[in-house]
Short mmCIF file of C-alpha atoms in Angstrom, two decimals:
data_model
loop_
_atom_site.label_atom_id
_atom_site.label_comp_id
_atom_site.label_asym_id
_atom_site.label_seq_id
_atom_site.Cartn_x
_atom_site.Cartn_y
_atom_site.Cartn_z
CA UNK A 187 0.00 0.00 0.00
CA UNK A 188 1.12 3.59 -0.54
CA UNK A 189 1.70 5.83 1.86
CA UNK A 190 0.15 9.08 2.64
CA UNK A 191 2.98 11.43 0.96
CA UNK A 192 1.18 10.47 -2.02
CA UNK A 193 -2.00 13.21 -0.22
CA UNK A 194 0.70 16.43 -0.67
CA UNK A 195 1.16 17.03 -4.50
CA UNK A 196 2.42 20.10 -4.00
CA UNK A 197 5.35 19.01 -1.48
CA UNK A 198 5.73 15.72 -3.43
CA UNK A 199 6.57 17.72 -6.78
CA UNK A 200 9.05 20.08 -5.37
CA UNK A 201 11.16 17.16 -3.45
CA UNK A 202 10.99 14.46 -5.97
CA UNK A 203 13.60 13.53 -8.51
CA UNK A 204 16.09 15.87 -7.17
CA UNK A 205 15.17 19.55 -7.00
CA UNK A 206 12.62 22.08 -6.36
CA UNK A 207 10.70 23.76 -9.05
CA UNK A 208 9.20 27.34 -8.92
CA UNK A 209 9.60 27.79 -5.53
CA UNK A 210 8.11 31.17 -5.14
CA UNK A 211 4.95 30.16 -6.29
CA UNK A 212 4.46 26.54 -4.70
CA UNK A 213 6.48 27.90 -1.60
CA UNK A 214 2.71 30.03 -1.24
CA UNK A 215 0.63 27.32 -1.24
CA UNK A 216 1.81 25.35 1.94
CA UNK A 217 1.11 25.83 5.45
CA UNK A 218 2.55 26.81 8.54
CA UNK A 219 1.54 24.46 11.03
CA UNK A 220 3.50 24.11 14.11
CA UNK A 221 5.36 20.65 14.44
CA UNK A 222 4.65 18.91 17.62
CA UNK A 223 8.18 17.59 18.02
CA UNK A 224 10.34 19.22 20.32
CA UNK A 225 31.20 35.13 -3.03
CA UNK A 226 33.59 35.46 -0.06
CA UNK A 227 34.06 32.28 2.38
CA UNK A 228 33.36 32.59 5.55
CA UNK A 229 35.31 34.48 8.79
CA UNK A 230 37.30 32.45 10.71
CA UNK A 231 37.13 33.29 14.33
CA UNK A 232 40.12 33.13 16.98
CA UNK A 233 38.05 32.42 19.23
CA UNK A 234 34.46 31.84 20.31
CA UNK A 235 34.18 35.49 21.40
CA UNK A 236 35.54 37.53 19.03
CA UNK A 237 32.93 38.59 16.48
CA UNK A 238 31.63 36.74 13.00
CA UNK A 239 30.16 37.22 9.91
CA UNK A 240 29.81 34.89 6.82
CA UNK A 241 28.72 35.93 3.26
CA UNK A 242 26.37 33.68 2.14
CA UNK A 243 25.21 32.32 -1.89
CA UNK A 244 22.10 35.13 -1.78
CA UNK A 245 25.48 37.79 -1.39
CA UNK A 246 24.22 38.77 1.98
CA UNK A 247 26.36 39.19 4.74
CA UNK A 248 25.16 37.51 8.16
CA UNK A 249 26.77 39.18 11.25
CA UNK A 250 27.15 38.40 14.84
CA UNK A 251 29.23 39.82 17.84
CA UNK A 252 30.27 36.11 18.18
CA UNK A 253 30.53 32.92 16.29
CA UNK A 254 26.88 31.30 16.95
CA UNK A 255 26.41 29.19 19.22
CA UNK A 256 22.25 28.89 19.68
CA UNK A 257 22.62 27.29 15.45
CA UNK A 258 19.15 26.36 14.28
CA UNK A 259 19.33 24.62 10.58
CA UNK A 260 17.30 22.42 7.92
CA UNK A 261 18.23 18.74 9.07
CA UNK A 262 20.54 18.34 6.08
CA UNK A 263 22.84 20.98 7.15
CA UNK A 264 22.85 20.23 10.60
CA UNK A 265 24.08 16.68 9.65
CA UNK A 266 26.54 18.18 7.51
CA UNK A 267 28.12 20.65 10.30
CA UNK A 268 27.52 17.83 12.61
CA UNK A 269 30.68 16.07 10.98
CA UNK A 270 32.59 19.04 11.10
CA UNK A 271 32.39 18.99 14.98
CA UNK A 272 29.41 21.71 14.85
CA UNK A 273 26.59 21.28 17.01
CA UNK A 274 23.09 22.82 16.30
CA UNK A 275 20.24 23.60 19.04
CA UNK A 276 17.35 23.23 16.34
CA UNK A 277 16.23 21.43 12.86
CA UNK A 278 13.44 21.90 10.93
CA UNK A 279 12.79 19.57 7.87
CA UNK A 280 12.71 15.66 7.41
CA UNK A 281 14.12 14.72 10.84
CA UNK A 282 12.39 11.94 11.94
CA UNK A 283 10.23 9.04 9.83
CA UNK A 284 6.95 7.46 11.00
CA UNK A 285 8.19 4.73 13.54
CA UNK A 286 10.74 7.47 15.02
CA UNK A 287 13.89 6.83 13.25
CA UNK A 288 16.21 9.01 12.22
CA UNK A 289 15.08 9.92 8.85
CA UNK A 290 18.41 9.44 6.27
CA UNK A 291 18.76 13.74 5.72
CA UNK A 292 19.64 13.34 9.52
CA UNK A 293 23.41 11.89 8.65
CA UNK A 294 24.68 10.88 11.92
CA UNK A 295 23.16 13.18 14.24
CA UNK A 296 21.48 12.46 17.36
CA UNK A 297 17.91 13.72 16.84
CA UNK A 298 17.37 13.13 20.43
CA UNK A 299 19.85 15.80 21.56
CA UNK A 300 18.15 18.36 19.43
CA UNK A 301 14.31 20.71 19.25
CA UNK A 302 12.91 19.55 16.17
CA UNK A 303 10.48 22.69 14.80
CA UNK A 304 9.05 20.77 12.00
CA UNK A 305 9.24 17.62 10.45
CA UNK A 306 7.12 18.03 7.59
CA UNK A 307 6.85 20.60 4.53
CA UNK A 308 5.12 23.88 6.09
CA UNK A 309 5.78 22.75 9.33
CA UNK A 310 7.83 25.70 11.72
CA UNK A 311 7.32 26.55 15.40
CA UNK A 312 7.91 29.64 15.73
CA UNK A 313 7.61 29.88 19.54
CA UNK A 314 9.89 27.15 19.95
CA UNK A 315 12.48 28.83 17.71
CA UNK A 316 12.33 31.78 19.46
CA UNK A 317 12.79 30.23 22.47
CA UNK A 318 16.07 28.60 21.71
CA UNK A 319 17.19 32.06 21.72
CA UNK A 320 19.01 31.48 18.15
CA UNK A 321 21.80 33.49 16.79
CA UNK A 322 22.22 31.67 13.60
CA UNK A 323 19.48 30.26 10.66
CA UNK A 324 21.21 28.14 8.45
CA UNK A 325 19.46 26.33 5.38
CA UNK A 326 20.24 25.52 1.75
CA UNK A 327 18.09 27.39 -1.47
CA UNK A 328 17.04 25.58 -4.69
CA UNK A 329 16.16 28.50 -6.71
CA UNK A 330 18.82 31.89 -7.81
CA UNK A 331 15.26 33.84 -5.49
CA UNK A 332 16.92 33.65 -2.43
CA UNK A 333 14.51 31.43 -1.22
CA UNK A 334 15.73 29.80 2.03
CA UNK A 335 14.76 25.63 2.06
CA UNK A 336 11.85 24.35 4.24
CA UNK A 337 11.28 28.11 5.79
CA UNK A 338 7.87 28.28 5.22
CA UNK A 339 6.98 31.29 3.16
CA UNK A 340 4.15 33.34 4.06
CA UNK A 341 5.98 33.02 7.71
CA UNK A 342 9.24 33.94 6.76
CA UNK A 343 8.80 37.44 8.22
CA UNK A 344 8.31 36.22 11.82
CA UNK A 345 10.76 33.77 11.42
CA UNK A 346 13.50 36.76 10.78
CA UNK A 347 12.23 38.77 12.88
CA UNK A 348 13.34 36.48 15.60
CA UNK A 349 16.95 38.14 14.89
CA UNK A 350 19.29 35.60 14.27
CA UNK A 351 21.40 36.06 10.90
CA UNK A 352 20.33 33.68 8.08
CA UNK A 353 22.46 32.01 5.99
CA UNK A 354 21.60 30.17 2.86
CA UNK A 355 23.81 27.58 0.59
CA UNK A 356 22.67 27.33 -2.64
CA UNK A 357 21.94 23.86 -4.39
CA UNK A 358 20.71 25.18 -7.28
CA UNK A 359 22.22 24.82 -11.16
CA UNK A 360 25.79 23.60 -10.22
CA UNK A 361 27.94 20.49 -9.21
CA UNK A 362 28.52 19.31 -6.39
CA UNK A 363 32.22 20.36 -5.40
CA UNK A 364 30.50 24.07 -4.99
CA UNK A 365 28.09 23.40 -1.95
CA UNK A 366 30.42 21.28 -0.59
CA UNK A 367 33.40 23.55 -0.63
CA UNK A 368 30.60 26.12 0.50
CA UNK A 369 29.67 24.23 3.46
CA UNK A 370 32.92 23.58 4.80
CA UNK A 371 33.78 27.49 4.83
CA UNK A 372 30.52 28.01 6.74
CA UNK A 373 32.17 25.20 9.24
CA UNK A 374 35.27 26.65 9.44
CA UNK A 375 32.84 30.62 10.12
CA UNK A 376 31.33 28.72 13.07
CA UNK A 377 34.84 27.22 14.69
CA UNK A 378 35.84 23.88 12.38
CA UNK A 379 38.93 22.85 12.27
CA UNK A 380 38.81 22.02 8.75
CA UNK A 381 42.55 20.78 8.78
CA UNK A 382 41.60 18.34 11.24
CA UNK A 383 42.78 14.93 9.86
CA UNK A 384 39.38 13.30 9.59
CA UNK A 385 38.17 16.28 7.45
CA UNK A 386 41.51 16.22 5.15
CA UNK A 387 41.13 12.49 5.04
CA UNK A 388 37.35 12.51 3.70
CA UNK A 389 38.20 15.58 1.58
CA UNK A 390 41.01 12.86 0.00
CA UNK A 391 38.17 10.30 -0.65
CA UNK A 392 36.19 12.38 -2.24
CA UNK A 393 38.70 12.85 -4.67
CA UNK A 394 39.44 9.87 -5.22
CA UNK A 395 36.10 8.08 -5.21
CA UNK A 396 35.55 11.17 -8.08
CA UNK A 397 38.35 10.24 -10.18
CA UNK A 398 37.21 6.51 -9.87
CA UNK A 399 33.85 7.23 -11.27
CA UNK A 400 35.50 9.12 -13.92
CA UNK A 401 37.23 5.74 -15.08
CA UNK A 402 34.51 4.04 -14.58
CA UNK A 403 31.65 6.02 -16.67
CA UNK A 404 34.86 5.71 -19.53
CA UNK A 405 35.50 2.48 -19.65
CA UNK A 406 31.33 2.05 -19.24
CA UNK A 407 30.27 4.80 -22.08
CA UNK A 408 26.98 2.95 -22.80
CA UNK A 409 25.70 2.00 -19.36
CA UNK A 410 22.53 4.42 -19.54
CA UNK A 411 21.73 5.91 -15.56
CA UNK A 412 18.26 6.96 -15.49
CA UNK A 413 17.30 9.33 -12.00
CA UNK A 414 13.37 8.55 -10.92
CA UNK A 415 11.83 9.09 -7.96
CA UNK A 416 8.11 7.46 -6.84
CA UNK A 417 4.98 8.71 -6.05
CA UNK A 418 1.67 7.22 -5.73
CA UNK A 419 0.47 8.09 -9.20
CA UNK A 420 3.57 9.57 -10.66
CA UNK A 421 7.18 7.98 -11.69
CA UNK A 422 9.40 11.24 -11.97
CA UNK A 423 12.49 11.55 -14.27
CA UNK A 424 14.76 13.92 -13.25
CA UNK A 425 16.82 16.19 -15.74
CA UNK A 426 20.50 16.59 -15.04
CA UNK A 427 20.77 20.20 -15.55
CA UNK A 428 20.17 21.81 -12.00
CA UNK A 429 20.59 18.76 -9.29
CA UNK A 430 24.48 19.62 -7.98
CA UNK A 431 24.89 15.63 -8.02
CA UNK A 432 23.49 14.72 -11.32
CA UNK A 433 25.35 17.98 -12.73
CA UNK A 434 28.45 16.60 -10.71
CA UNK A 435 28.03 12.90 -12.38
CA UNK A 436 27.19 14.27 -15.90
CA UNK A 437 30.68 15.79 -16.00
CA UNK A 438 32.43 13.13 -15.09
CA UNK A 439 31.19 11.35 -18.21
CA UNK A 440 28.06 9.58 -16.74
CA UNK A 441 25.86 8.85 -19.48
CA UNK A 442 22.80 9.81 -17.79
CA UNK A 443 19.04 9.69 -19.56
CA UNK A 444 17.92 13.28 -20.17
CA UNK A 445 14.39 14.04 -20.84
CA UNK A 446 13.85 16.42 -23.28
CA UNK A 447 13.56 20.68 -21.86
CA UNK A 448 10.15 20.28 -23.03
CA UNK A 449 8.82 18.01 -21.21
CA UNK A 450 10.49 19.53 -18.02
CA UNK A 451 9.17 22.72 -18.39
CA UNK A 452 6.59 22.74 -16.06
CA UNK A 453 8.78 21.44 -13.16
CA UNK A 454 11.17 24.50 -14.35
CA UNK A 455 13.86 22.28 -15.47
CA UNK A 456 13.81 19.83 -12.80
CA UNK A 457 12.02 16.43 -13.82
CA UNK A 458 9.55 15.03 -16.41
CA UNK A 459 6.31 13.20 -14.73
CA UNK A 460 5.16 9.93 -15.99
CA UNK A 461 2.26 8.02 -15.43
CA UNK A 462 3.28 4.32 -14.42
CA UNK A 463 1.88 2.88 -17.89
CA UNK A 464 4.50 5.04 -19.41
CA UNK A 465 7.16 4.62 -16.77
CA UNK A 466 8.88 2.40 -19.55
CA UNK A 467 9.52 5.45 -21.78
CA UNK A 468 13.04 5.89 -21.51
CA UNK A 469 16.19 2.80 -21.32
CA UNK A 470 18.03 2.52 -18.65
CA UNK A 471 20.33 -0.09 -17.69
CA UNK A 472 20.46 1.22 -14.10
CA UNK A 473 17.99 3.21 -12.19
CA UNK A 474 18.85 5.47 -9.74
CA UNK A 475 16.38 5.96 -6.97
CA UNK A 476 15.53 9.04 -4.39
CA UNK A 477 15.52 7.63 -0.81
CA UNK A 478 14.15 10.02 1.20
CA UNK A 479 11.00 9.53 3.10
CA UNK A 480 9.10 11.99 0.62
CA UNK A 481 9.48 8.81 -2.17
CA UNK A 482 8.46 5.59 -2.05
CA UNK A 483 10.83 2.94 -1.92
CA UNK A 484 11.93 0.83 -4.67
CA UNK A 485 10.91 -2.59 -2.29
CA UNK A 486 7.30 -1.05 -2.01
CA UNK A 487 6.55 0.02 -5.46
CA UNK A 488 3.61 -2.83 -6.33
CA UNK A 489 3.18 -1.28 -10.10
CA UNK A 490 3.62 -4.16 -12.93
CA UNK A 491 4.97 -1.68 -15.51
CA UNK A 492 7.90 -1.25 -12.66
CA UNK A 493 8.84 -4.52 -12.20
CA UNK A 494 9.29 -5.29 -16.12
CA UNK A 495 11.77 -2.85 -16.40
CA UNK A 496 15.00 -4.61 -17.66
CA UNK A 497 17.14 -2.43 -15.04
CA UNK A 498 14.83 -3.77 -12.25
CA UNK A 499 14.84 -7.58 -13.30
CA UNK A 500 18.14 -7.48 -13.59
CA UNK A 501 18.45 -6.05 -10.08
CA UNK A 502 20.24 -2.89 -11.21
CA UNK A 503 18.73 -0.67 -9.11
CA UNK A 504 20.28 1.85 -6.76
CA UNK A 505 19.76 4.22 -4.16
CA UNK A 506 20.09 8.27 -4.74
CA UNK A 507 20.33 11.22 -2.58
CA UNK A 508 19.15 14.25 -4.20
CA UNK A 509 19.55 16.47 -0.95
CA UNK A 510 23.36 15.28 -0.65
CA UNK A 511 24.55 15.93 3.28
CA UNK A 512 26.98 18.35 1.96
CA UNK A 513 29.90 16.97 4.01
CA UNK A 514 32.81 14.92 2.04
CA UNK A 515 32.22 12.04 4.22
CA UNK A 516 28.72 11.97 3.52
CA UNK A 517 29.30 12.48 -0.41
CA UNK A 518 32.16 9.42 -0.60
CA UNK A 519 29.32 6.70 -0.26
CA UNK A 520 27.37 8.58 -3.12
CA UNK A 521 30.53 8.78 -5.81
CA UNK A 522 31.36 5.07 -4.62
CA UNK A 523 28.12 3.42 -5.00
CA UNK A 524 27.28 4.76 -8.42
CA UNK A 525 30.81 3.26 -9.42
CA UNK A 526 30.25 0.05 -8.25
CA UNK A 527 26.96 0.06 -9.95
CA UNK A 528 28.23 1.48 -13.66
CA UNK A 529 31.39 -1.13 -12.78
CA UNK A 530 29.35 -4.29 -12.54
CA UNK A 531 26.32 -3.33 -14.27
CA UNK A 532 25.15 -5.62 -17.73
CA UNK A 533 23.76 -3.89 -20.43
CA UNK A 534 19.99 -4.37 -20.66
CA UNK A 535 18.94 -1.35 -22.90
#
């Protein structure tokens, strides 16, 4: 049985198959309930008292009279600082799935040890943020707006008002390297030690998991990667032209299925929707797959027209992270697993 994601269109076709598409309009239609659940890098402080600022990708300058310490961010980032050492006070966004788990945007952080504002799309409580008393709002942006990720819209006003300086990362219309090269400088802003060994170490197999790929998708030039992501009554195909990992893959020679720009223009670039009758459209000898909680699984997807796909019989089927945890430890698993996959992978197409 599907689940109930399948009841919020609107969220479902911003998170699926890897982007977000005209935020400023869809941004509007989505509430704010309250969740129940409690170009210049960045400054790098002497010490915890001495003032900080950090220009972030909207070209705004976020100040403070000392390197934050009340941090509240969107789950992905948190999980990203997290490995950097950083701790936050508050998350909003995917945090936590049905039975309580940590949901997979969480990384390695202990949700337990942190307020959780909102779970779901919309969801953002206020009074809760305010009364963290929090000096720093850190998210990503999927659009060249501005628009900061999972802060609900038409409450964005009170949200800032709170006073604490907001900082967004974009994720929009460039590889991978960027935000994660971004990212680390906003680590290093809030105290990192971004020479520490196990950062220099992960940075190291980054690169190389990259420049195994590269050989890979070469010696591999016809293995076809197609990027989907499930919904109740939708199979989306995502276009490689604004996801920083798909961009990030595409130039190092993975031959990934592109849809055509028309068909993705009304997701504004980011995916083509396909009923599950058609879901056989395009070859693919493997099929990457969104895991976040917003999709359904690969395990649970009941649809016939699914399981006669050639990439799925022959079990060629991995797992994708469009919201990448934009640390290099996070993003090794992500070059190394699509590797392994183009490495082994038969050609069914």
């Amino acid at each position: 049985m599907f689940n109930a994601r399948a009841t919020h269109p609107t969220r479902r076709g911003i998170l699926a198959a890897g982007g977000a598409l005209g935020l400023g309009a869809v941004l509007a239609a989505c509430g704010d309930e309250d969740a129940g659940s409690g170009g210049s890098s960045g400054t790098t402080a002497a010490d915890k008292s001495g003032p900080w600022s950090f220009e972030d990708d909207r070209g705004e300058t976020a100040k403070a009279d000392r390197i934050p310490a009340n941090i509240v961010a969107f789950i992905g980032v948190a999980a990203a600082l997290h490995d950097y050492g950083i701790d936050v006070k508050g998350v909003f966004g995917p945090t936590r799935t049905k039975d309580g788990k940590a949901d997979v945007q969480a990384g390695d952080l202990d949700i337990s040890k942190v307020t959780v504002l909102g779970n779901e799309w919309g969801q953002f409580n206020i009074e809760k943020y305010a009364a963290l008393a929090p000096d720093a709002l850190l998210t990503t942006m999927f659009d060249d707006a501005g628009t900061l990720w999972y802060v609900p819209e038409e409450s964005s006003k009170k949200i800032l008002a709170v006073g604490a300086a907001s900082v967004g990362i974009s994720v929009y219309d460039r590889q991978l390297t960027e935000p994660l090269q971004r990212m680390l400088e906003l680590a290093e802003s809030l105290g990192a030690d971004v020479k520490a060994e196990k950062v220099t170490t992960a940075k190291k197999r980054f690169e190389d998991a990259a420049a195994r790929l590269r050989a890979a998708a070469k010696a591999n030039p016809d293995i076809k990667v197609l990027a989907g992501s499930a919904a109740q009554d939708i199979f989306y195909v995502s276009g490689s032209n604004l996801s920083i990992d798909l961009e990030y893959y595409k130039a190092l020679g993975v031959n990934l299925v592109e849809p055509p720009a028309s068909t993705l223009k009304a997701s504004g670039g980011w995916f083509e929707n396909l009923s599950w009758e058609n879901v056989d459209k395009y070859d693919a000898d493997i099929i990457m797959m969104d895991n976040r909680s917003s999709a359904i699984q690969p395990d649970d997807i009941t649809e016939a027209t699914w399981k006669k796909l050639p990439a799925v019989k022959a079990g060629q089927v991995i797992a994708r992270d469009p919201e990448p945890i934009l640390s290099y430890d996070k993003c090794v698993p992500l070059l190394e697993n699509l590797t392994e996959a183009i490495e082994k992978a038969k050609k069914v197409s």
